[in-house]
């Protein structure tokens, strides 16, 4: 399966939330590292996995989605 990786700015455009809201309120409370986003190469940059973010918006957080990140 191919994933679509988005920067915070690109995700902001898709879901119509301000990038600051994503970084300060959604990240690590609704969107979790290893499930909804990654930090490639151990760096600071965050890339959101669009397919998983979209699934959470449509269906909410499930135990299946949380187990993907384990």
CSV table of N, CA and C in Angstrom, one decimal, residues 8-9 11-12 15-31 48:
chain,number,residue,atom,x,y,z
A,8,UNK,N,2.9,19.6,7.6
A,8,UNK,CA,1.8,20.3,8.5
A,8,UNK,C,1.1,21.3,7.6
A,9,UNK,N,1.8,22.0,6.8
A,9,UNK,CA,1.1,23.0,6.0
A,9,UNK,C,0.2,22.4,5.0
A,11,UNK,N,-1.2,19.4,5.2
A,11,UNK,CA,-2.4,18.8,5.9
A,11,UNK,C,-3.4,19.9,6.3
A,12,UNK,N,-2.8,21.1,6.7
A,12,UNK,CA,-3.7,22.2,7.1
A,12,UNK,C,-4.6,22.6,5.9
A,15,UNK,N,-7.4,19.7,5.5
A,15,UNK,CA,-8.5,19.6,6.5
A,15,UNK,C,-9.0,20.9,7.0
A,16,UNK,N,-8.5,22.0,6.5
A,16,UNK,CA,-9.1,23.4,6.8
A,16,UNK,C,-8.9,23.7,8.3
A,17,UNK,N,-7.8,23.3,8.9
A,17,UNK,CA,-7.4,23.7,10.2
A,17,UNK,C,-6.1,24.5,10.1
A,18,UNK,N,-5.9,25.4,10.9
A,18,UNK,CA,-4.7,26.2,11.0
A,18,UNK,C,-3.5,25.3,11.3
A,19,UNK,N,-2.3,25.5,10.7
A,19,UNK,CA,-1.2,24.6,11.0
A,19,UNK,C,-0.8,24.7,12.5
A,20,UNK,N,-1.0,25.8,13.1
A,20,UNK,CA,-0.7,25.9,14.5
A,20,UNK,C,-1.6,25.1,15.4
A,21,UNK,N,-2.9,25.0,15.0
A,21,UNK,CA,-3.8,24.1,15.7
A,21,UNK,C,-3.4,22.6,15.6
A,22,UNK,N,-2.9,22.3,14.4
A,22,UNK,CA,-2.5,20.9,14.2
A,22,UNK,C,-1.3,20.6,15.1
A,23,UNK,N,-0.3,21.5,15.1
A,23,UNK,CA,0.9,21.3,15.9
A,23,UNK,C,0.7,21.3,17.4
A,24,UNK,N,-0.2,22.3,17.8
A,24,UNK,CA,-0.3,22.5,19.3
A,24,UNK,C,-1.5,21.7,19.9
A,25,UNK,N,-2.5,21.4,19.2
A,25,UNK,CA,-3.7,20.8,19.8
A,25,UNK,C,-4.0,19.4,19.3
A,26,UNK,N,-3.8,19.1,18.0
A,26,UNK,CA,-4.1,17.8,17.5
A,26,UNK,C,-3.0,16.8,17.6
A,27,UNK,N,-1.8,17.3,17.4
A,27,UNK,CA,-0.6,16.4,17.4
A,27,UNK,C,-0.4,15.9,18.9
A,28,UNK,N,-0.3,14.6,19.0
A,28,UNK,CA,-0.1,13.9,20.3
A,28,UNK,C,-1.3,13.8,21.2
A,29,UNK,N,-2.4,14.3,20.8
A,29,UNK,CA,-3.6,14.2,21.5
A,29,UNK,C,-4.7,13.4,20.7
A,30,UNK,N,-4.7,13.7,19.4
A,30,UNK,CA,-5.6,13.0,18.4
A,30,UNK,C,-4.8,12.3,17.4
A,31,UNK,N,-3.7,12.9,16.9
A,31,UNK,CA,-2.8,12.4,15.9
A,31,UNK,C,-1.5,11.9,16.6
A,48,UNK,N,2.8,13.8,7.9
A,48,UNK,CA,1.6,13.2,8.3
A,48,UNK,C,1.2,12.2,7.2
